[in-house]
PDB file of C-alpha atoms in Angstrom:
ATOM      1  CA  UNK T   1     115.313 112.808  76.805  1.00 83.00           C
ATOM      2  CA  UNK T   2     117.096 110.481  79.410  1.00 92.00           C
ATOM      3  CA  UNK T   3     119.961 112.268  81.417  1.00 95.00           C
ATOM      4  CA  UNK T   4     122.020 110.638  83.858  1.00 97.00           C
ATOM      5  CA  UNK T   5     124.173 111.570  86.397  1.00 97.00           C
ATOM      6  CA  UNK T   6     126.590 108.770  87.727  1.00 97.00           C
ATOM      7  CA  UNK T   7     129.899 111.100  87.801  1.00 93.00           C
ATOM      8  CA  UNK T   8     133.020 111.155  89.845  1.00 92.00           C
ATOM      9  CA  UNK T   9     132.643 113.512  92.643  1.00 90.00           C
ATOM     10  CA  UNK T  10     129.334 113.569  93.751  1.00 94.00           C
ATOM     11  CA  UNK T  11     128.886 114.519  97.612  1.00 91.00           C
ATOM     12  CA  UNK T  12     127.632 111.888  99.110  1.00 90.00           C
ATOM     13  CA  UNK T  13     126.263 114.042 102.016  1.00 91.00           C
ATOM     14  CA  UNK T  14     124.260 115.389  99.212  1.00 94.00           C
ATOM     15  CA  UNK T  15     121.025 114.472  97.431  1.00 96.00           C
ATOM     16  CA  UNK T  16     121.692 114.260  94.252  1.00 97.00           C
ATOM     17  CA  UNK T  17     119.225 113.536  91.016  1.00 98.00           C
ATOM     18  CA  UNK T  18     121.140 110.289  89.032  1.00 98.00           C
ATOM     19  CA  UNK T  19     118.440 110.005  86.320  1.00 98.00           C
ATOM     20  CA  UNK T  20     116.011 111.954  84.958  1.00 98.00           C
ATOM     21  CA  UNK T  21     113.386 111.822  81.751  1.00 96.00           C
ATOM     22  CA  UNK T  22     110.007 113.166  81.168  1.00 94.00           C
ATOM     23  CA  UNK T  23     107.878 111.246  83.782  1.00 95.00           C
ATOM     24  CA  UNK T  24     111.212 109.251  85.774  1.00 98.00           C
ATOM     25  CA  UNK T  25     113.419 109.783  88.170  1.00 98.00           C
ATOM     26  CA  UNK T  26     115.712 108.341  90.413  1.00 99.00           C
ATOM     27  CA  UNK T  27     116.878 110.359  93.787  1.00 98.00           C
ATOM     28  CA  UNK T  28     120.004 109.714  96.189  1.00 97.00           C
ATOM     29  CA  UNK T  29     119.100 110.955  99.137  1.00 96.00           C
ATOM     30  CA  UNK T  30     122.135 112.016 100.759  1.00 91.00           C
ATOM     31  CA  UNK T  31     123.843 110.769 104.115  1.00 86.00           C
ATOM     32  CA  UNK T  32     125.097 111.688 107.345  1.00 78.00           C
ATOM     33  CA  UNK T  33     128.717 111.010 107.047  1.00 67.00           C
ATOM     34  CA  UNK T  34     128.730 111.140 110.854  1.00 57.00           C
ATOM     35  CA  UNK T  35     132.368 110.118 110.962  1.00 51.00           C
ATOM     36  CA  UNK T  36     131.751 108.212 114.764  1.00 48.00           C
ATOM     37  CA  UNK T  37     131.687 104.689 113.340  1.00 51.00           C
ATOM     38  CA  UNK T  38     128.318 104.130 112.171  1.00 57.00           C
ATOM     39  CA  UNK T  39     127.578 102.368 109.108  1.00 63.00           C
ATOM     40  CA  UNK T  40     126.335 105.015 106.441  1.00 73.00           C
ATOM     41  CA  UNK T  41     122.909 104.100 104.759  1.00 84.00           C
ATOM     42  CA  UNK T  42     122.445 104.894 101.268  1.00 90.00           C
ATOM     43  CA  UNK T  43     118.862 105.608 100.571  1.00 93.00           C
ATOM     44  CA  UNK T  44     117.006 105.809  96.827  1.00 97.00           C
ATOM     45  CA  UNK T  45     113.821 106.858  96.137  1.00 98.00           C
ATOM     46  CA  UNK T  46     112.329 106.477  92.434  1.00 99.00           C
ATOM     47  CA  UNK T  47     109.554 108.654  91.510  1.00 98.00           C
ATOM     48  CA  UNK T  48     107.365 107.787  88.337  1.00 98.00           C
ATOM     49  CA  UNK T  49     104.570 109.797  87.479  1.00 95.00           C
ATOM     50  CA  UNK T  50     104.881 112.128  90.709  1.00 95.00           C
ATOM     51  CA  UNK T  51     104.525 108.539  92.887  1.00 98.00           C
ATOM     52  CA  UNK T  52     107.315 107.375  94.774  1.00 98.00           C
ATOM     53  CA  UNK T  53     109.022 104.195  95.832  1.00 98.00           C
ATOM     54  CA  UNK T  54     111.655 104.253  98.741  1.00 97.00           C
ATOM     55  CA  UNK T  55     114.704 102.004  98.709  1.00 96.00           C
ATOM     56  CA  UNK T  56     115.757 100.826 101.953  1.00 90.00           C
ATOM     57  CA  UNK T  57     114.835 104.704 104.106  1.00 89.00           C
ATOM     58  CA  UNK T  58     117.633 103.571 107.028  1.00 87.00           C
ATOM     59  CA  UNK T  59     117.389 104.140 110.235  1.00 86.00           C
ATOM     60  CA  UNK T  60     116.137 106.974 112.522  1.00 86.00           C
ATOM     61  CA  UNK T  61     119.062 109.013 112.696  1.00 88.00           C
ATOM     62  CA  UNK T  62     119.078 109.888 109.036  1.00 88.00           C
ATOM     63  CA  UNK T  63     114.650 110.010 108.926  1.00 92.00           C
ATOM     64  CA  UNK T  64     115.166 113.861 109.162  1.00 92.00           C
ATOM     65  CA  UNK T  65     117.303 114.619 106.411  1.00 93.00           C
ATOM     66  CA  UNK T  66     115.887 112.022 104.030  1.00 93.00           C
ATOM     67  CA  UNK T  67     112.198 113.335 104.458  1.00 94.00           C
ATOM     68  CA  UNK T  68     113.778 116.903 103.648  1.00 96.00           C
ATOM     69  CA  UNK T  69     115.962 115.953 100.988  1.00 96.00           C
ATOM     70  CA  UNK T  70     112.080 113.550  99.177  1.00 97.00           C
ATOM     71  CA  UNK T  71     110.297 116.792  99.888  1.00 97.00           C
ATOM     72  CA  UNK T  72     111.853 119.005  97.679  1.00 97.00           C
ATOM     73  CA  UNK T  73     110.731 116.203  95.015  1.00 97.00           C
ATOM     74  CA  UNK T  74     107.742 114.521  95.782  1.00 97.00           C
ATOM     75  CA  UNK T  75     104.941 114.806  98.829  1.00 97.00           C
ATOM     76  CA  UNK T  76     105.767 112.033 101.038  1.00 96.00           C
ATOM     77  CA  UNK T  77     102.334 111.539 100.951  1.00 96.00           C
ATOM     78  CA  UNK T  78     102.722 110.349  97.537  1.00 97.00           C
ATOM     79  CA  UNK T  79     105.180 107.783  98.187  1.00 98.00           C
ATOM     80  CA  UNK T  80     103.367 104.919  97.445  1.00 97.00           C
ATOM     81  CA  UNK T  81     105.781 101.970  97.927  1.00 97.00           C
ATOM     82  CA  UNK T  82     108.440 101.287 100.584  1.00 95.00           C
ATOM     83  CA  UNK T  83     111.275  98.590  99.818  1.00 95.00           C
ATOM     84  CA  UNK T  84     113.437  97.016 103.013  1.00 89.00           C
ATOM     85  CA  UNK T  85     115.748  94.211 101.325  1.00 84.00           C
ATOM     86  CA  UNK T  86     115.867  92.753 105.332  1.00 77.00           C
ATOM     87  CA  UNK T  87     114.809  93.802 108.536  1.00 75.00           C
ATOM     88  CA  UNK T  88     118.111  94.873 109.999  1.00 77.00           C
ATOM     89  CA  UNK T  89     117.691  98.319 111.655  1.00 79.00           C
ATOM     90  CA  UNK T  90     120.074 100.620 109.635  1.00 79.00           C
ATOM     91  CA  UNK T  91     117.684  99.626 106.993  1.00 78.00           C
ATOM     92  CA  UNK T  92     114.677  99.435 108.222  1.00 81.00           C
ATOM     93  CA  UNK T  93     114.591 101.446 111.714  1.00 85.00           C
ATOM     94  CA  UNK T  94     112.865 104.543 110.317  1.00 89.00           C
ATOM     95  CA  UNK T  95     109.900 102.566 108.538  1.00 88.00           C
ATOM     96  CA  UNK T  96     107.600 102.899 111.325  1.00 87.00           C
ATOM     97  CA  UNK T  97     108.334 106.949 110.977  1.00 92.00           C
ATOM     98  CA  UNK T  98     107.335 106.690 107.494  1.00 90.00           C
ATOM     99  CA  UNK T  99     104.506 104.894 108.260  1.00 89.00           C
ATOM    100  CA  UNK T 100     103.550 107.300 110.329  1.00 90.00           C
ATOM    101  CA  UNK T 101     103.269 110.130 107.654  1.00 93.00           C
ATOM    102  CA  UNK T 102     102.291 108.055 104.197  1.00 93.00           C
ATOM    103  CA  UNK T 103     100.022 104.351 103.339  1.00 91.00           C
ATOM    104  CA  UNK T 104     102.918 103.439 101.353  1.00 93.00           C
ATOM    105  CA  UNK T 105     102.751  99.416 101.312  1.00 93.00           C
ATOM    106  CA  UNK T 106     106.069  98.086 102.696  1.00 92.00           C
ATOM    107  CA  UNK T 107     107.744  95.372 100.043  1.00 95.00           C
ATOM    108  CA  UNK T 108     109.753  92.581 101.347  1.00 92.00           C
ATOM    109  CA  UNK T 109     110.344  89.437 100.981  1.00 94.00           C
ATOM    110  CA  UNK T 110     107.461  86.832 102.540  1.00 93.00           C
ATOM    111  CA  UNK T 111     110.141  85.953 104.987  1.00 90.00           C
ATOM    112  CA  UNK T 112     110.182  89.273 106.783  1.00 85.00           C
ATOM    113  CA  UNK T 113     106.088  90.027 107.311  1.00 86.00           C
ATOM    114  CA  UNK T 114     106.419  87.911 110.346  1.00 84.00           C
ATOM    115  CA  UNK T 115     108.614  90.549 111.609  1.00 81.00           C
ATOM    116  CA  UNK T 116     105.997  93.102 110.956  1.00 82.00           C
ATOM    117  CA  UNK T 117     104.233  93.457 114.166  1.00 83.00           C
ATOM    118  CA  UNK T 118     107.491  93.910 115.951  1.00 83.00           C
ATOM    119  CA  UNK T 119     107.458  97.356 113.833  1.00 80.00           C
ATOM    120  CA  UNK T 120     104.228  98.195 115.108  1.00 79.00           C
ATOM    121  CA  UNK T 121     101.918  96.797 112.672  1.00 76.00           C
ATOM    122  CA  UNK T 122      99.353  94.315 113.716  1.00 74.00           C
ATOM    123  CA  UNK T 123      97.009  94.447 110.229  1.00 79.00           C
ATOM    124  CA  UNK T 124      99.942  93.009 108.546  1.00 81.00           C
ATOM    125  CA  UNK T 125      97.805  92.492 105.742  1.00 82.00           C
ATOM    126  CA  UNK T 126      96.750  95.858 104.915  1.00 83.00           C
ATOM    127  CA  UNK T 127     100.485  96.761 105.248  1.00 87.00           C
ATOM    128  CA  UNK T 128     102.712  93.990 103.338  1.00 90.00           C
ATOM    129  CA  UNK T 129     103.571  93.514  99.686  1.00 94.00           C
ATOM    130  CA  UNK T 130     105.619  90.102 100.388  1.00 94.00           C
ATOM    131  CA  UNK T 131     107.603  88.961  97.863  1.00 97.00           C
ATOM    132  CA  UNK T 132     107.595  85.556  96.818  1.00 97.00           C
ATOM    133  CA  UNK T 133     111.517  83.520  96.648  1.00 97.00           C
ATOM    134  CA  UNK T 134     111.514  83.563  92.930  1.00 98.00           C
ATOM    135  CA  UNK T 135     110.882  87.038  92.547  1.00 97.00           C
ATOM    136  CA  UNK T 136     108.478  88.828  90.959  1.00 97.00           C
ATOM    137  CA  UNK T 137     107.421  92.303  88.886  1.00 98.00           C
ATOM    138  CA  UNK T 138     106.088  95.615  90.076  1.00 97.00           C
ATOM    139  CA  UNK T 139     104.568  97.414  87.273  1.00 97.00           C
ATOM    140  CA  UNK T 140     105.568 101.333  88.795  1.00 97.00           C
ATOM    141  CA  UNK T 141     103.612 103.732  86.833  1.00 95.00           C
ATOM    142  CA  UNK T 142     106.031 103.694  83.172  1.00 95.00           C
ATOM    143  CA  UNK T 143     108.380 101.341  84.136  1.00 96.00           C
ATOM    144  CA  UNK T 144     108.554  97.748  85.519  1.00 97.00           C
ATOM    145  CA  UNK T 145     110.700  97.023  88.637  1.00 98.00           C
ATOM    146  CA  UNK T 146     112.191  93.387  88.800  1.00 99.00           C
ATOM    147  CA  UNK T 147     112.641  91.707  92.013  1.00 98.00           C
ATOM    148  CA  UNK T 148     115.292  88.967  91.296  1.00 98.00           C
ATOM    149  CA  UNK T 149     117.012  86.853  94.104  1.00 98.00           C
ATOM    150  CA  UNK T 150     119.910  87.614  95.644  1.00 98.00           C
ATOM    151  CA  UNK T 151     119.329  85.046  98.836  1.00 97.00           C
ATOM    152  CA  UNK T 152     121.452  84.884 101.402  1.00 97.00           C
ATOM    153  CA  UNK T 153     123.715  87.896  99.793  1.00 96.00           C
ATOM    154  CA  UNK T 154     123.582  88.634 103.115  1.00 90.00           C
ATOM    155  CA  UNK T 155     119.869  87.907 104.156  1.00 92.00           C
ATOM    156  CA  UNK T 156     118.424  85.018 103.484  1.00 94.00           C
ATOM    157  CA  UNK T 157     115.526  86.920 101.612  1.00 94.00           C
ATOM    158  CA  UNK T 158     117.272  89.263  99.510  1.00 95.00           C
ATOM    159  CA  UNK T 159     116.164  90.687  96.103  1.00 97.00           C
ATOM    160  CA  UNK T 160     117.683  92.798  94.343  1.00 98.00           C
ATOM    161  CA  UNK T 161     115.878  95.268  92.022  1.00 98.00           C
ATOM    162  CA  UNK T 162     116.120  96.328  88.226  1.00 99.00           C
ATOM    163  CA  UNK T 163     114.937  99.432  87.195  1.00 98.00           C
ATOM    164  CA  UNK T 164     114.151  98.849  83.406  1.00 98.00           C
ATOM    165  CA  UNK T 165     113.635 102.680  82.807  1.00 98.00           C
ATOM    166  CA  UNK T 166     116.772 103.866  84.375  1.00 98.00           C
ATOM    167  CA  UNK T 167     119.015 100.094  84.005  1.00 98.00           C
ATOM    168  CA  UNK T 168     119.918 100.772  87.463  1.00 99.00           C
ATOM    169  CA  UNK T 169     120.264  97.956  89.409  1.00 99.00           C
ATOM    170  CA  UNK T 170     120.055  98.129  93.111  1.00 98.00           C
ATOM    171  CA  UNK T 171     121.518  95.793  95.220  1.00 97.00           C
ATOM    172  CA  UNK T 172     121.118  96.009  98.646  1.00 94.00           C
ATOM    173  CA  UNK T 173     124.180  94.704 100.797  1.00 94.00           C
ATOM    174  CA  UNK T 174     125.951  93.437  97.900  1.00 97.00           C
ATOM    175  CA  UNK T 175     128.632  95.979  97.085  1.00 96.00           C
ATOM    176  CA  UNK T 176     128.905  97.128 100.372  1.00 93.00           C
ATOM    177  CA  UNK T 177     132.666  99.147 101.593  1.00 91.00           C
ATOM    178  CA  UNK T 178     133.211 100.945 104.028  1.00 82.00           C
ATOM    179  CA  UNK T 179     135.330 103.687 102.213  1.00 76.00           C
ATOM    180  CA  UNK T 180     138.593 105.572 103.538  1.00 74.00           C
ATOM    181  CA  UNK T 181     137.626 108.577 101.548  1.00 72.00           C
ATOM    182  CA  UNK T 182     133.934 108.427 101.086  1.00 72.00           C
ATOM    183  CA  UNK T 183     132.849 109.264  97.311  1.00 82.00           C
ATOM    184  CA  UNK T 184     129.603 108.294  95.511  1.00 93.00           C
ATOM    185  CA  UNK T 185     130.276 107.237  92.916  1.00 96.00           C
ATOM    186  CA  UNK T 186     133.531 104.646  92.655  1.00 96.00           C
ATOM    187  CA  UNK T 187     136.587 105.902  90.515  1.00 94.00           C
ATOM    188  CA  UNK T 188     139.525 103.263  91.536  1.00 94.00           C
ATOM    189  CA  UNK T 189     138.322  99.955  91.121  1.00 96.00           C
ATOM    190  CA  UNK T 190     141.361  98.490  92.717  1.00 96.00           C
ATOM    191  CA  UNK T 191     140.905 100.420  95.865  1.00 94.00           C
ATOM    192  CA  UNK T 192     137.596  99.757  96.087  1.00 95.00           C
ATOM    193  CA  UNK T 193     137.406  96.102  95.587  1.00 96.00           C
ATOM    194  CA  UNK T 194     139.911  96.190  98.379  1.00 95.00           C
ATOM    195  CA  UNK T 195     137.487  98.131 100.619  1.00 93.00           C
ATOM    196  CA  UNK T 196     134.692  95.614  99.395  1.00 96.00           C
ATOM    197  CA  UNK T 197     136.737  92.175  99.851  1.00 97.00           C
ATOM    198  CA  UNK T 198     136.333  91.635 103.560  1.00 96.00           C
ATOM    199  CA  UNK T 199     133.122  92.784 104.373  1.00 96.00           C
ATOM    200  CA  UNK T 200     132.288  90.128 101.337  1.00 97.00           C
ATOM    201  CA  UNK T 201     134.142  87.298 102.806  1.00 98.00           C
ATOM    202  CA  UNK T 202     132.384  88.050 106.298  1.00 97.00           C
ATOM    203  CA  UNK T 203     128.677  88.807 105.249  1.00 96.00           C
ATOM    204  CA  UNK T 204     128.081  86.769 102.439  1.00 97.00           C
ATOM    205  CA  UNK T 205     127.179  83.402 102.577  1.00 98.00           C
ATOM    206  CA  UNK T 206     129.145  81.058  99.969  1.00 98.00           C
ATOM    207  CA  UNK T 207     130.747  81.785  96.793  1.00 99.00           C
ATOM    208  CA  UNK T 208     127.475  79.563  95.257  1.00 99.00           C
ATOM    209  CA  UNK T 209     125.619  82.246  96.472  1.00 98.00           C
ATOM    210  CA  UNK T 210     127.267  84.849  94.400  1.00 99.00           C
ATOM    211  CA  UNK T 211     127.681  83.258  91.538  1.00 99.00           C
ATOM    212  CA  UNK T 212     124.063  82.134  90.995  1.00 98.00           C
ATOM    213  CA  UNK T 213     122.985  85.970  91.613  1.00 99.00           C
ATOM    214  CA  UNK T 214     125.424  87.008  89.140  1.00 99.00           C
ATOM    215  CA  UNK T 215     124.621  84.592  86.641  1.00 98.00           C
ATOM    216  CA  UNK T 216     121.002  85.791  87.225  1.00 98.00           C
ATOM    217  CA  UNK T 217     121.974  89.403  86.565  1.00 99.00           C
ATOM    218  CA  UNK T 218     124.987  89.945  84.297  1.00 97.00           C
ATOM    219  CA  UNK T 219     122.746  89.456  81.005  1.00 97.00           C
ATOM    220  CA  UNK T 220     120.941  92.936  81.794  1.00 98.00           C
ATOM    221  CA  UNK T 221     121.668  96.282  80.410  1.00 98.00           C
ATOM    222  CA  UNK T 222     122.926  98.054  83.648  1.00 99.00           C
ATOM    223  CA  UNK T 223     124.157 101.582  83.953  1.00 98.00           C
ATOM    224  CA  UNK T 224     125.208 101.436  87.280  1.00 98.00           C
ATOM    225  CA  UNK T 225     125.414  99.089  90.283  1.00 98.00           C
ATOM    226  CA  UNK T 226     123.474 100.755  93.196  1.00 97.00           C
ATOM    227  CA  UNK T 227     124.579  99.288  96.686  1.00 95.00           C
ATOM    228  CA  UNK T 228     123.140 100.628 100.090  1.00 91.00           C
ATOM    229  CA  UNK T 229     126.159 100.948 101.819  1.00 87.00           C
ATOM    230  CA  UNK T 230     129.560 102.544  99.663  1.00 86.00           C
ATOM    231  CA  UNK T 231     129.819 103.587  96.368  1.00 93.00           C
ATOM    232  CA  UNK T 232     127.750 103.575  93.756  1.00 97.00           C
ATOM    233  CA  UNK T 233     130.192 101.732  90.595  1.00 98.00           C
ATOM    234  CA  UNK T 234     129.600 102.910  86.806  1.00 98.00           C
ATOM    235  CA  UNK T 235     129.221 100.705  84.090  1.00 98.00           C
ATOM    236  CA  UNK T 236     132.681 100.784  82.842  1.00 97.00           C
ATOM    237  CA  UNK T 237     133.316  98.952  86.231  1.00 98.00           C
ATOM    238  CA  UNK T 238     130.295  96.263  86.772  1.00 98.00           C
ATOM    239  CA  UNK T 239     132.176  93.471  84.415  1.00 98.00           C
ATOM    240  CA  UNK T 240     135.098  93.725  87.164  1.00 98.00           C
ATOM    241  CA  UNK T 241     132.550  93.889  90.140  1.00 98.00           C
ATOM    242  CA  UNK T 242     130.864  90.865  88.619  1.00 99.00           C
ATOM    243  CA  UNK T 243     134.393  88.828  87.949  1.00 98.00           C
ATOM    244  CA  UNK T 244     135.251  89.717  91.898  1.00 98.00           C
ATOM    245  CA  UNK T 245     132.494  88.014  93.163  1.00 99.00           C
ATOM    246  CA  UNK T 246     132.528  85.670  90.974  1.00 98.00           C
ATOM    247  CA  UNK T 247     135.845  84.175  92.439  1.00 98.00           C
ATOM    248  CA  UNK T 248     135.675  85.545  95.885  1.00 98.00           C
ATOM    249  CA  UNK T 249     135.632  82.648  99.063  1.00 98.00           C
ATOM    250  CA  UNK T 250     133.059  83.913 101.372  1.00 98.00           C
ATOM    251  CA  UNK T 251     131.274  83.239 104.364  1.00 98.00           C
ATOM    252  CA  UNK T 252     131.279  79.073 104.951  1.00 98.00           C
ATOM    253  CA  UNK T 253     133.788  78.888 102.184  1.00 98.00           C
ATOM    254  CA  UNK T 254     136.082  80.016 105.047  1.00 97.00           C
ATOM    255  CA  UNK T 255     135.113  77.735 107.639  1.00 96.00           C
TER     256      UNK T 255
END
């Protein structure tokens, strides 16, 4: 029987399990909550079957405490799949750790292999699952994964990813805040979409950008909205979320 766990109050320094069922899960993985100005990195990892796919790991401050935090789930080892939504290194610093200690193939979008070898890889090949601009599907042990585009929302190879088992969708930089009182999971929708407005207007590209990703998105069954930087926002608040970006000026909208 599906259980979820997308309540008021979580601790985000805290790994925390957000759903479970017989053979799913998916896994917050806690963060530092440093408090000297760096940008906290959410990190996911969905396991299926006792195989693992990493969402965005972060950079190599937090590698310590998210390997501790998978292990009491899964063998790294067994992490099969490793997702970086851009190259930028609070999301992708720690990959060449990770590397280091599974094969897990790294997805991205084709636009980032080139970047590859600057990561240490040289058999790019043997290392890449690139991601085609229209998206694509990633049959994960019981459930399918959907890659759908989210381009330039900030990078221009974004994708964010459906979870049909759980309906969570993840989504990268969009929904980003950086959050006065940190909590995971959003209860004041006002507050927040104050905390989320100009980090929007500066990283995102153009209001067209937004509202083809939502239109792309807001037909699916979603639980919850699963950013990698703030809070994590409940279904009783993605029809807001959606109508904020929907109307939001960003990035050359501005100019």
């Amino acid at each position: 029987m599906a259980k979820y766990n997308i309540n008021y109050g979580l601790d985000p320094r805290r790994d925390h399990i957000l759903y479970k069922d017989e053979d799913h899960k998916v896994i917050y993985l806690g963060t530092n909550m440093s408090g000297s100005g760096d940008m906290d990195v959410n990190s996911y990892i969905i396991i299926n079957k006792k195989k693992g796919m990493l969402l965005d790991p972060g950079g190599y401050k937090i590698f310590p405490k998210v390997l501790s935090n998978i292990s009491k789930y899964l063998n790294p080892k067994d992490i099969e799949y490793i997702y970086m939504c851009h190259q930028d290194p609070d999301v992708a610093g720690s990959v060449p750790l990770w590397r280091s200690i599974t094969n897990a193939k790294l997805v991205t979008s084709w636009l980032w292999i080139r970047f590859l070898p600057h990561f240490g890889f040289e058999d790019v090949d043997s290392v890449a699952h690139p991601l085609p601009d229209e998206g694509s599907e990633l049959s994960f042990g019981s459930t399918i994964l959907e890659f759908i585009p989210a381009h330039f929302l900030h990078s221009p190879g974004h994708f964010t990813i459906y979870d049909r088992r759980s309906k969570f969708l993840f989504t990268g930089d969009i929904g980003i805040a950086i959050l006065e009182d940190p909590s995971l999971v959003i209860e004041d929708m006002d507050k927040h979409i104050n905390a989320m407005k100009p980090l929007h207007e500066r990283l995102m590209a153009s209001n067209v950008a937004l509202k083809d990703w939502v239109s792309r998105v807001s037909s699916l069954d979603i639980e919850a909205i699963i950013p990698q930087h703030g809070g994590i926002i409940p279904k009783k608040h993605i029809g807001r979320f959606f109508n904020f970006l929907s109307n939001l000026r960003c990035g050359v909208d501005l100019i």
